């Protein structure tokens, strides 16, 4: 370590000597030129006219730093504030050089650590370059030590990542072999399933066909029985002949028929026997014959009562009620309104036109008939329900069900394996770093909370935002690619997040820097709906020699 420090000091002294030597070469010709970098001193030769850097104008050399701006690019006034776009160069020997706007020259504020920007004597600027150098060196040394610690973790990350990748590759090969076996099993079970399903279908079709034939016979017998019942009910003379007069006199049809209408129903004949009635006339009688009586039979009183005239004129509209006097007291009786029935009259209207209630026994009889009719309909429906399969057919159905289950289970297992293979291939295709050092970050999420939001970044997956007080999570994007420059693995890009109101889709850039632990340390929104995150991780640490690196970075400025 002591030898390294000794060599480092020799390099510093050598570079300082070289800088002084170069500076002395131009002292004679450019001793009065302020604010010029050493590399540009050759352009300021007092023995020649000065040409503006943009080539637009050539002026006498005494016009340089005369506190008057001649060049459009401000190059003739590097040491004054005459040009608004001029640049003053701070040499800052012993530290790092710095370019500042010429407007800050002699403004009473010390911008250069060597104090060269304040040369008019209005303020005294101490030379702090040496102290700044020491501070910067110490800071970079501490960062290098931190990087050294992080690098050890990174190496462990790489080892884990490479082992994990190798395990995934092996598993992928095993799954592919399993998939071939599972696909072969699926094909085998598919053939077995189709075979037993064909046997099942044949048995079921045979059973169903036999039942359809039986059901046709049942319906035909039932239809004939209905026709016989209707014929007997309409044949009031019971002579086996249905006549026009019997149709005219019956109340079992949907309406009262005239002789002509009855003759038309009978197919133009005067009468019909049952066979002719069933084969030729029953289809037209079905919708007109009232074969199910659910209404209660008329009472004796109503049968003896007078028939209501069919041509009775409709009652005239009741006369308008007289106007009500607003000056009547609340206790005074209102005038009678014609047609305004009292409660007793309303109750009588509900009971029947003649004000008489239907006897309870008739109501019960009607309800009994309705219940029997409903029961009969249910029984008829049960009769037409296909019976259970016989034992032989049921055994074939059970065998087919089992074959279907085995096929479906095998097919489902095959699909699961295909999905697992797809997921593994996707992970293996991820770029997890040059040496798989970012592999341990996969599957983890890291959070950062500010005054309003909880931010979350999941490497190689997604980034999101959520209000601290709760609420739904907002997508800031999904993993896209590495976008660091020049170090590719120094920045992650997440894109395609939830769209902003009347704006673009949200996106996030994650800058990675070396750290001893994984930590999301900062989130900002420099542009609308574009988020910038800073993430510290050992995986981003680089192997840096602080002595040689610092000398390389700052040697030119020493």
Coordinates of C-alpha atoms in Angstrom, one line a residue:
X1 CA 0.0 0.0 0.0
X2 CA 2.8 2.4 0.9
X3 CA 4.5 1.7 -2.5
X4 CA 1.2 2.5 -4.3
X5 CA 1.0 5.9 -2.5
X6 CA 4.6 6.6 -3.3
X7 CA 4.1 5.9 -7.0
X8 CA 0.9 8.0 -6.9
X9 CA 2.7 11.0 -5.5
X10 CA 5.4 10.7 -8.2
X11 CA 2.7 10.7 -10.9
X12 CA 1.2 13.8 -9.4
X13 CA 4.5 15.7 -9.2
X14 CA 5.3 14.7 -12.8
X15 CA 2.0 15.9 -14.1
X16 CA 2.3 19.2 -12.2
X17 CA 5.7 19.7 -13.7
X18 CA 4.4 19.0 -17.1
X19 CA 1.6 21.5 -16.7
X20 CA 4.0 24.2 -15.5
X21 CA 6.3 23.6 -18.4
X22 CA 3.4 23.9 -20.9
X23 CA 2.2 27.1 -19.2
X24 CA 5.7 28.6 -19.4
X25 CA 5.8 28.1 -23.1
X26 CA 3.0 30.5 -23.6
X27 CA 3.8 33.0 -20.9
X28 CA 5.7 35.3 -23.2
X29 CA 3.1 35.5 -25.9
X30 CA 0.0 35.2 -23.8
X31 CA 0.9 36.5 -20.4
X32 CA -2.0 38.9 -20.3
X33 CA -4.7 36.4 -21.5
X34 CA -7.1 35.4 -18.7
X35 CA -9.8 32.7 -18.7
X36 CA -8.2 30.6 -21.4
X37 CA -7.6 26.9 -21.1
X38 CA -4.1 25.6 -21.7
X39 CA -5.3 23.7 -24.7
X40 CA -6.5 26.9 -26.4
X41 CA -3.5 29.1 -25.6
X42 CA -2.0 28.5 -29.1
X43 CA -5.0 30.4 -30.6
X44 CA -4.0 33.5 -28.6
X45 CA -0.7 34.5 -30.2
X46 CA 0.1 38.2 -29.5
X47 CA 2.3 38.3 -32.7
X48 CA -0.7 37.8 -34.8
X49 CA -4.2 39.1 -35.3
X50 CA -6.9 37.2 -33.4
X51 CA -9.5 35.2 -35.4
X52 CA -12.8 34.4 -33.8
X53 CA -13.3 30.7 -33.1
X54 CA -16.3 30.7 -35.4
X55 CA -14.2 32.2 -38.2
X56 CA -16.6 35.1 -38.7
X57 CA -14.1 37.9 -37.9
X58 CA -10.4 38.7 -37.4
X59 CA -9.4 41.6 -35.1
X60 CA -6.1 43.0 -33.9
X61 CA -4.7 41.1 -30.9
X62 CA -5.1 44.1 -28.6
X63 CA -8.8 43.7 -29.0
X64 CA -8.7 40.4 -26.9
X65 CA -9.9 41.0 -23.4
X66 CA -10.4 44.7 -24.0
X67 CA -13.8 44.6 -22.3
X68 CA -15.5 45.0 -25.7
X69 CA -17.2 42.1 -27.5
X70 CA -16.1 41.9 -31.1
X71 CA -16.8 38.2 -31.9
X72 CA -20.3 36.9 -32.2
X73 CA -19.3 33.7 -30.3
X74 CA -17.6 35.8 -27.5
X75 CA -14.3 34.1 -28.0
X76 CA -12.3 37.4 -28.0
X77 CA -13.3 38.1 -24.4
X78 CA -12.5 35.0 -22.4
X79 CA -11.4 37.0 -19.4
X80 CA -14.1 39.7 -19.1
X81 CA -17.8 39.8 -18.9
X82 CA -18.2 41.9 -22.0
X83 CA -19.8 39.1 -24.1
X84 CA -23.1 37.6 -22.8
X85 CA -22.2 34.3 -24.3
X86 CA -18.5 34.3 -23.3
X87 CA -16.9 31.5 -21.4
X88 CA -14.3 31.9 -18.6
X89 CA -12.0 29.0 -17.9
X90 CA -10.9 28.3 -14.3
X91 CA -7.6 26.5 -14.3
X92 CA -8.0 25.4 -10.7
X93 CA -4.5 23.9 -10.5
X94 CA -4.5 21.0 -8.0
X95 CA -8.2 20.3 -8.6
X96 CA -10.4 20.0 -11.6
X97 CA -10.8 22.8 -14.2
X98 CA -14.1 24.6 -14.6
X99 CA -15.8 26.6 -17.3
X100 CA -18.2 29.3 -16.1
X101 CA -20.3 32.0 -17.9
X102 CA -18.2 35.2 -18.4
X103 CA -21.0 37.1 -16.8
X104 CA -19.8 35.7 -13.4
X105 CA -16.3 37.3 -13.8
X106 CA -15.7 40.0 -11.2
X107 CA -19.2 39.8 -9.9
X108 CA -18.0 39.6 -6.3
X109 CA -18.5 35.9 -5.9
X110 CA -15.7 33.3 -5.9
X111 CA -16.6 30.7 -8.5
X112 CA -13.2 29.3 -9.3
X113 CA -11.4 27.5 -6.4
X114 CA -8.2 29.3 -7.4
X115 CA -10.0 32.7 -7.3
X116 CA -9.0 33.6 -10.9
X117 CA -12.5 34.8 -11.8
X118 CA -12.2 37.7 -9.3
X119 CA -9.1 39.5 -10.3
X120 CA -10.1 43.2 -10.1
X121 CA -9.3 43.2 -6.4
X122 CA -12.9 44.0 -5.2
X123 CA -12.9 40.7 -3.2
X124 CA -10.2 38.4 -2.0
X125 CA -10.7 34.8 -3.0
X126 CA -8.6 32.2 -1.2
X127 CA -7.3 29.2 -3.2
X128 CA -9.3 26.2 -2.0
X129 CA -8.3 23.8 -4.8
X130 CA -6.0 21.7 -2.6
X131 CA -8.7 21.2 0.1
X132 CA -11.4 20.4 -2.5
X133 CA -9.0 17.9 -4.0
X134 CA -8.5 16.2 -0.7
X135 CA -12.2 16.1 0.0
X136 CA -13.0 14.7 -3.4
X137 CA -10.2 12.1 -3.1
X138 CA -11.5 11.1 0.3
X139 CA -15.1 10.8 -1.0
X140 CA -14.1 8.7 -3.9
X141 CA -12.0 6.6 -1.7
X142 CA -14.9 5.9 0.6
X143 CA -17.1 5.2 -2.5
X144 CA -14.4 2.8 -3.7
X145 CA -14.4 1.0 -0.4
X146 CA -18.2 0.7 -0.6
X147 CA -17.9 -0.6 -4.1
X148 CA -15.4 -3.1 -2.9
X149 CA -17.9 -4.4 -0.3
X150 CA -20.7 -4.4 -2.9
X151 CA -18.4 -6.2 -5.4
X152 CA -18.0 -9.1 -3.0
X153 CA -21.8 -9.3 -2.8
X154 CA -22.0 -9.0 -6.6
X155 CA -19.7 -11.9 -7.1
X156 CA -21.9 -14.0 -4.8
X157 CA -24.9 -12.8 -6.9
X158 CA -23.2 -13.9 -10.1
X159 CA -22.5 -17.3 -8.6
X160 CA -26.1 -17.7 -7.5
X161 CA -27.4 -16.5 -10.9
X162 CA -25.2 -18.8 -12.9
X163 CA -26.1 -21.8 -10.7
X164 CA -29.8 -20.8 -11.0
X165 CA -29.5 -20.5 -14.7
X166 CA -27.9 -23.9 -15.0
X167 CA -30.6 -25.5 -12.8
X168 CA -33.3 -23.9 -15.0
X169 CA -31.7 -25.2 -18.2
X170 CA -31.6 -28.7 -16.7
X171 CA -35.2 -28.4 -15.5
X172 CA -36.2 -27.2 -19.0
X173 CA -34.7 -30.3 -20.6
X174 CA -36.5 -32.6 -18.1
X175 CA -39.8 -30.8 -18.7
X176 CA -39.4 -31.1 -22.5
X177 CA -38.9 -34.9 -22.1
X178 CA -41.9 -35.1 -19.8
X179 CA -43.9 -33.2 -22.3
X180 CA -43.2 -35.7 -25.0
X181 CA -44.3 -38.6 -22.7
X182 CA -47.5 -36.7 -21.7
X183 CA -48.4 -35.9 -25.3
X184 CA -48.0 -39.5 -26.2
X185 CA -50.3 -40.5 -23.2
X186 CA -52.8 -37.9 -24.3
X187 CA -53.0 -39.4 -27.8
X188 CA -53.3 -42.9 -26.3
X189 CA -56.1 -41.8 -23.9
X190 CA -57.8 -39.9 -26.7
X191 CA -58.1 -43.1 -28.8
X192 CA -59.4 -45.1 -25.8
X193 CA -61.9 -42.3 -25.1
X194 CA -63.2 -42.2 -28.7
X195 CA -63.5 -46.0 -28.7
X196 CA -65.6 -46.2 -25.5
X197 CA -67.6 -43.1 -26.4
X198 CA -68.6 -44.8 -29.7
X199 CA -69.8 -47.9 -27.7
X200 CA -71.6 -45.5 -25.2
X201 CA -73.3 -43.6 -28.1
X202 CA -74.4 -46.8 -29.7
X203 CA -76.0 -48.1 -26.5
X204 CA -77.6 -44.8 -25.6
X205 CA -79.0 -44.3 -29.1
X206 CA -80.5 -47.8 -29.0
X207 CA -82.1 -47.1 -25.6
X208 CA -83.4 -43.7 -26.7
X209 CA -84.7 -45.0 -30.0
X210 CA -86.7 -47.7 -28.2
X211 CA -88.1 -45.2 -25.9
X212 CA -89.1 -42.9 -28.7
X213 CA -91.0 -45.7 -30.3
X214 CA -92.7 -46.5 -26.9
X215 CA -93.5 -42.8 -26.3
X216 CA -95.2 -42.6 -29.8
X217 CA -97.4 -45.5 -28.9
X218 CA -98.2 -44.0 -25.5
X219 CA -99.1 -40.7 -27.0
X220 CA -101.2 -42.3 -29.7
X221 CA -103.1 -44.4 -27.1
X222 CA -103.6 -41.3 -24.9
X223 CA -104.8 -39.3 -27.9
X224 CA -107.3 -42.0 -28.8
X225 CA -108.5 -42.2 -25.2
X226 CA -109.0 -38.4 -25.2
X227 CA -110.9 -38.6 -28.5
X228 CA -113.2 -41.4 -27.1
X229 CA -113.9 -39.3 -23.9
X230 CA -114.8 -36.3 -26.0
X231 CA -116.9 -38.3 -28.4
X232 CA -118.9 -39.9 -25.6
X233 CA -119.3 -36.5 -23.9
X234 CA -120.6 -34.9 -27.1
X235 CA -122.7 -37.9 -28.1
X236 CA -125.5 -37.2 -25.6
X237 CA -127.8 -39.8 -27.1
X238 CA -125.1 -42.4 -26.6
X239 CA -126.0 -44.0 -29.9
X240 CA -122.5 -44.0 -31.3
X241 CA -123.3 -41.1 -33.7
X242 CA -122.3 -37.5 -33.3
X243 CA -124.9 -35.3 -35.0
X244 CA -125.1 -31.6 -35.9
X245 CA -127.9 -31.1 -33.4
X246 CA -125.8 -32.5 -30.6
X247 CA -123.0 -30.1 -31.4
X248 CA -125.5 -27.2 -31.6
X249 CA -127.0 -28.1 -28.2
X250 CA -123.7 -28.9 -26.3
X251 CA -122.0 -26.5 -23.9
X252 CA -118.7 -28.4 -24.0
X253 CA -117.3 -26.5 -27.0
X254 CA -115.5 -23.2 -27.0
X255 CA -118.6 -21.4 -28.1
X256 CA -122.2 -21.9 -29.3
X257 CA -122.2 -23.3 -32.8
X258 CA -124.9 -22.7 -35.5
X259 CA -126.0 -25.6 -37.6
X260 CA -123.8 -24.5 -40.5
X261 CA -120.8 -24.2 -38.3
X262 CA -121.5 -27.6 -36.7
X263 CA -121.9 -29.2 -40.2
X264 CA -118.5 -27.6 -41.2
X265 CA -116.9 -29.1 -38.0
X266 CA -118.3 -32.5 -39.1
X267 CA -116.6 -32.2 -42.4
X268 CA -119.8 -31.3 -44.3
X269 CA -121.7 -34.4 -43.0
X270 CA -124.9 -34.6 -40.9
X271 CA -123.3 -37.0 -38.4
X272 CA -120.1 -39.0 -37.7
X273 CA -119.2 -42.3 -36.0
X274 CA -116.2 -42.5 -33.7
X275 CA -113.7 -43.9 -36.2
X276 CA -114.4 -41.2 -38.7
X277 CA -114.4 -38.7 -35.9
X278 CA -111.0 -39.8 -34.6
X279 CA -109.3 -40.2 -37.9
X280 CA -110.7 -37.2 -39.8
X281 CA -112.2 -34.7 -37.3
X282 CA -110.4 -35.0 -34.0
X283 CA -107.4 -32.8 -34.9
X284 CA -109.8 -29.8 -35.5
X285 CA -111.9 -30.6 -32.4
X286 CA -108.9 -30.6 -30.0
X287 CA -108.6 -26.8 -29.8
X288 CA -112.3 -26.3 -29.5
X289 CA -113.5 -29.0 -27.1
X290 CA -113.5 -27.8 -23.5
X291 CA -112.4 -31.2 -22.1
X292 CA -111.1 -29.8 -18.8
X293 CA -113.7 -28.1 -16.6
X294 CA -112.0 -26.1 -13.8
X295 CA -114.8 -23.6 -13.2
X296 CA -117.3 -24.3 -10.4
X297 CA -120.7 -25.6 -11.6
X298 CA -123.5 -23.1 -11.5
X299 CA -125.6 -23.1 -8.4
X300 CA -129.3 -24.1 -8.4
X301 CA -130.4 -20.6 -7.8
X302 CA -128.4 -19.3 -10.8
X303 CA -129.8 -22.1 -13.0
X304 CA -133.4 -21.1 -12.0
X305 CA -132.7 -17.4 -12.5
X306 CA -133.5 -15.5 -15.5
X307 CA -131.0 -15.5 -18.3
X308 CA -129.3 -12.2 -18.8
X309 CA -130.3 -10.5 -22.1
X310 CA -127.4 -10.7 -24.6
X311 CA -128.6 -7.5 -26.3
X312 CA -128.8 -5.4 -23.2
X313 CA -127.8 -1.9 -23.8
X314 CA -124.7 -0.7 -22.0
X315 CA -125.5 1.6 -19.1
X316 CA -125.2 5.3 -19.8
X317 CA -122.3 7.2 -18.3
X318 CA -123.3 8.3 -14.8
X319 CA -124.1 12.0 -14.5
X320 CA -121.3 14.3 -13.3
X321 CA -121.4 14.9 -9.5
X322 CA -122.5 18.4 -8.4
X323 CA -119.8 20.8 -7.6
X324 CA -118.6 20.9 -4.0
X325 CA -118.9 24.1 -2.1
X326 CA -115.5 25.1 -0.7
X327 CA -117.4 27.0 2.1
X328 CA -118.9 23.8 3.6
X329 CA -117.8 22.9 7.0
X330 CA -115.9 19.7 7.5
X331 CA -118.8 18.3 9.7
X332 CA -121.5 19.0 7.1
X333 CA -122.7 16.1 5.0
X334 CA -121.6 16.2 1.4
X335 CA -124.2 15.8 -1.3
X336 CA -124.8 12.3 -2.5
X337 CA -123.0 11.3 -5.7
X338 CA -124.9 9.1 -8.0
X339 CA -123.2 5.7 -8.6
X340 CA -121.1 6.1 -5.4
X341 CA -121.9 2.7 -3.7
X342 CA -121.4 2.1 0.0
X343 CA -119.2 -0.6 1.4
X344 CA -122.0 -3.2 1.6
X345 CA -122.8 -2.7 -2.2
X346 CA -119.1 -3.2 -3.0
X347 CA -119.0 -6.5 -1.0
X348 CA -122.1 -7.7 -2.8
X349 CA -120.4 -6.9 -6.2
X350 CA -117.4 -9.0 -5.2
X351 CA -119.6 -12.0 -4.2
X352 CA -121.5 -12.2 -7.5
X353 CA -123.8 -10.4 -9.9
X354 CA -126.8 -11.5 -8.0
X355 CA -125.2 -10.7 -4.6
X356 CA -125.2 -14.4 -3.5
X357 CA -122.1 -16.3 -2.5
X358 CA -121.1 -19.6 -4.1
X359 CA -121.6 -22.4 -1.6
X360 CA -118.5 -23.6 0.1
X361 CA -119.1 -27.2 -1.0
X362 CA -119.1 -26.1 -4.7
X363 CA -115.8 -24.2 -4.1
X364 CA -114.3 -27.3 -2.6
X365 CA -115.5 -29.4 -5.4
X366 CA -113.9 -27.0 -7.9
X367 CA -110.6 -27.0 -6.0
X368 CA -110.7 -30.8 -5.9
X369 CA -111.2 -31.1 -9.6
X370 CA -108.4 -28.6 -10.3
X371 CA -106.0 -30.6 -8.0
X372 CA -106.9 -33.8 -9.7
X373 CA -106.4 -32.2 -13.1
X374 CA -102.9 -31.0 -12.0
X375 CA -102.1 -34.4 -10.6
X376 CA -103.2 -36.0 -13.8
X377 CA -101.0 -33.7 -15.8
X378 CA -98.0 -34.4 -13.6
X379 CA -98.6 -38.1 -14.0
X380 CA -98.9 -37.8 -17.7
X381 CA -95.6 -35.9 -17.7
X382 CA -93.9 -38.6 -15.6
X383 CA -95.2 -41.2 -18.0
X384 CA -93.5 -39.5 -20.9
X385 CA -90.1 -39.2 -19.0
X386 CA -87.5 -41.5 -20.5
X387 CA -86.7 -44.4 -18.0
X388 CA -83.2 -44.9 -16.6
X389 CA -80.7 -46.7 -18.8
X390 CA -80.4 -50.5 -18.2
X391 CA -77.4 -51.8 -16.3
X392 CA -75.4 -52.7 -19.5
X393 CA -75.9 -49.3 -21.0
X394 CA -75.1 -47.6 -17.6
X395 CA -71.9 -49.6 -17.4
X396 CA -70.8 -48.3 -20.8
X397 CA -71.6 -44.7 -19.8
X398 CA -69.6 -45.1 -16.6
X399 CA -66.6 -46.5 -18.6
X400 CA -66.9 -43.5 -21.0
X401 CA -67.0 -41.0 -18.1
X402 CA -63.9 -42.6 -16.7
X403 CA -62.1 -42.5 -20.1
X404 CA -63.1 -38.8 -20.5
X405 CA -61.8 -38.0 -17.0
X406 CA -58.4 -39.7 -17.6
X407 CA -58.1 -37.9 -21.0
X408 CA -59.0 -34.5 -19.5
X409 CA -56.6 -34.9 -16.6
X410 CA -53.8 -35.9 -18.9
X411 CA -54.5 -33.0 -21.3
X412 CA -54.6 -30.6 -18.3
X413 CA -51.2 -31.9 -17.1
X414 CA -49.8 -31.5 -20.5
X415 CA -51.0 -27.9 -20.7
X416 CA -49.5 -27.2 -17.2
X417 CA -46.1 -28.5 -18.4
X418 CA -46.3 -26.4 -21.6
X419 CA -46.9 -23.3 -19.5
X420 CA -44.1 -24.2 -17.2
X421 CA -41.8 -24.6 -20.2
X422 CA -42.9 -21.3 -21.6
X423 CA -42.3 -19.5 -18.3
X424 CA -38.8 -21.1 -18.0
X425 CA -37.9 -20.1 -21.5
X426 CA -39.0 -16.5 -20.9
X427 CA -36.8 -16.3 -17.8
X428 CA -33.8 -17.9 -19.5
X429 CA -34.2 -15.3 -22.3
X430 CA -34.0 -12.4 -19.9
X431 CA -30.8 -10.4 -19.9
X432 CA -29.8 -10.6 -16.2
X433 CA -26.3 -9.1 -16.6
X434 CA -23.0 -10.1 -18.1
X435 CA -22.5 -12.7 -15.4
X436 CA -26.1 -13.2 -14.2
X437 CA -25.4 -10.7 -11.4
X438 CA -28.9 -9.3 -11.5
X439 CA -30.5 -12.8 -11.2
X440 CA -31.2 -12.6 -7.4
X441 CA -33.2 -9.4 -7.9
X442 CA -35.8 -11.2 -10.0
X443 CA -39.0 -12.0 -8.1
X444 CA -38.3 -9.2 -5.5
X445 CA -39.9 -5.8 -5.2
X446 CA -38.4 -2.7 -3.5
X447 CA -40.4 0.3 -2.2
X448 CA -39.8 4.0 -1.6
X449 CA -42.2 6.4 0.1
X450 CA -42.4 10.1 -0.2
X451 CA -44.9 12.6 1.2
X452 CA -47.7 11.4 -1.1
X453 CA -47.0 8.1 -2.7
X454 CA -45.6 4.6 -2.2
X455 CA -43.5 3.6 -5.2
X456 CA -42.6 0.1 -6.0
X457 CA -40.1 -1.3 -8.5
X458 CA -39.9 -5.1 -9.3
X459 CA -36.8 -5.7 -11.4
X460 CA -37.7 -7.5 -14.7
X461 CA -41.4 -7.2 -14.0
X462 CA -43.1 -3.9 -13.3
X463 CA -43.0 -0.4 -11.6
X464 CA -46.0 1.1 -9.8
X465 CA -47.3 4.0 -7.7
X466 CA -49.9 4.0 -4.9
X467 CA -51.3 6.8 -2.7
X468 CA -50.0 6.5 0.9
X469 CA -53.5 6.7 2.3
X470 CA -54.6 3.7 0.3
X471 CA -56.3 3.4 -3.1
X472 CA -55.7 1.5 -6.3
X473 CA -52.2 0.9 -7.6
X474 CA -51.2 2.7 -10.8
X475 CA -48.9 1.0 -13.3
X476 CA -45.8 3.0 -14.2
X477 CA -44.8 0.5 -16.8
X478 CA -43.6 -3.1 -17.3
X479 CA -40.0 -4.3 -17.8
X480 CA -38.6 -3.3 -21.2
X481 CA -34.8 -3.3 -21.6
X482 CA -31.4 -2.1 -20.5
X483 CA -30.8 1.4 -21.7
X484 CA -27.6 2.5 -19.9
X485 CA -24.9 4.4 -21.8
X486 CA -22.0 3.7 -21.9
X487 CA -22.6 1.0 -19.3
X488 CA -25.6 -0.8 -20.6
X489 CA -26.4 -2.3 -17.2
X490 CA -26.7 1.1 -15.4
X491 CA -30.3 1.9 -16.4
X492 CA -33.5 0.0 -16.7
X493 CA -36.5 1.1 -18.8
X494 CA -40.2 0.4 -17.8
X495 CA -42.8 1.4 -20.3
X496 CA -46.5 1.0 -21.3
X497 CA -47.9 2.0 -17.9
X498 CA -51.4 3.4 -17.2
X499 CA -52.2 6.4 -19.4
X500 CA -52.3 9.8 -17.8
X501 CA -55.5 11.8 -18.1
X502 CA -55.3 13.5 -21.5
X503 CA -51.6 12.5 -21.7
X504 CA -49.1 9.8 -22.6
X505 CA -48.7 6.4 -21.0
X506 CA -46.7 6.4 -17.8
X507 CA -43.1 5.2 -18.0
X508 CA -40.1 4.9 -15.6
X509 CA -36.3 5.0 -15.9
X510 CA -34.4 3.3 -13.1
X511 CA -30.8 4.4 -12.7
X512 CA -28.7 1.8 -10.9
X513 CA -25.6 2.7 -8.8
X514 CA -23.4 0.7 -6.6
X515 CA -24.5 0.0 -3.0
X516 CA -23.9 -2.5 -0.3
X517 CA -27.6 -3.4 -0.2
X518 CA -30.6 -3.4 -2.5
X519 CA -32.5 -0.2 -1.9
X520 CA -34.8 2.2 -3.9
X521 CA -33.5 5.5 -2.6
X522 CA -35.3 8.2 -4.7
X523 CA -38.2 8.8 -7.1
X524 CA -38.8 12.0 -9.1
X525 CA -41.1 13.0 -12.0
X526 CA -38.9 15.3 -14.2
X527 CA -41.5 15.2 -17.0
X528 CA -45.2 14.6 -16.9
X529 CA -45.9 10.9 -16.5
X530 CA -42.2 10.1 -16.9
X531 CA -40.6 8.9 -13.6
X532 CA -37.0 8.7 -12.7
X533 CA -35.9 6.3 -10.0
X534 CA -32.6 5.7 -8.3
X535 CA -31.8 2.2 -7.2
X536 CA -28.7 1.1 -5.2
X537 CA -27.6 -2.5 -5.6
X538 CA -24.4 -4.5 -5.2
X539 CA -25.1 -5.9 -8.7
X540 CA -24.2 -2.5 -10.1
X541 CA -20.8 -2.3 -8.4
X542 CA -17.6 -2.2 -10.6
X543 CA -14.1 -3.3 -9.8
X544 CA -12.4 0.2 -9.4
X545 CA -8.8 1.0 -8.4
X546 CA -9.3 4.4 -6.7
X547 CA -5.7 5.5 -6.9
X548 CA -5.3 4.9 -10.7
X549 CA -8.8 5.9 -11.4
X550 CA -8.5 9.2 -9.6
X551 CA -5.1 9.9 -11.2
X552 CA -6.6 9.2 -14.6
X553 CA -9.6 11.4 -14.0
X554 CA -7.8 14.4 -12.5
X555 CA -4.2 14.1 -13.8
X556 CA -4.8 16.6 -16.6
X557 CA -6.1 19.2 -14.1
X558 CA -3.2 18.9 -11.7

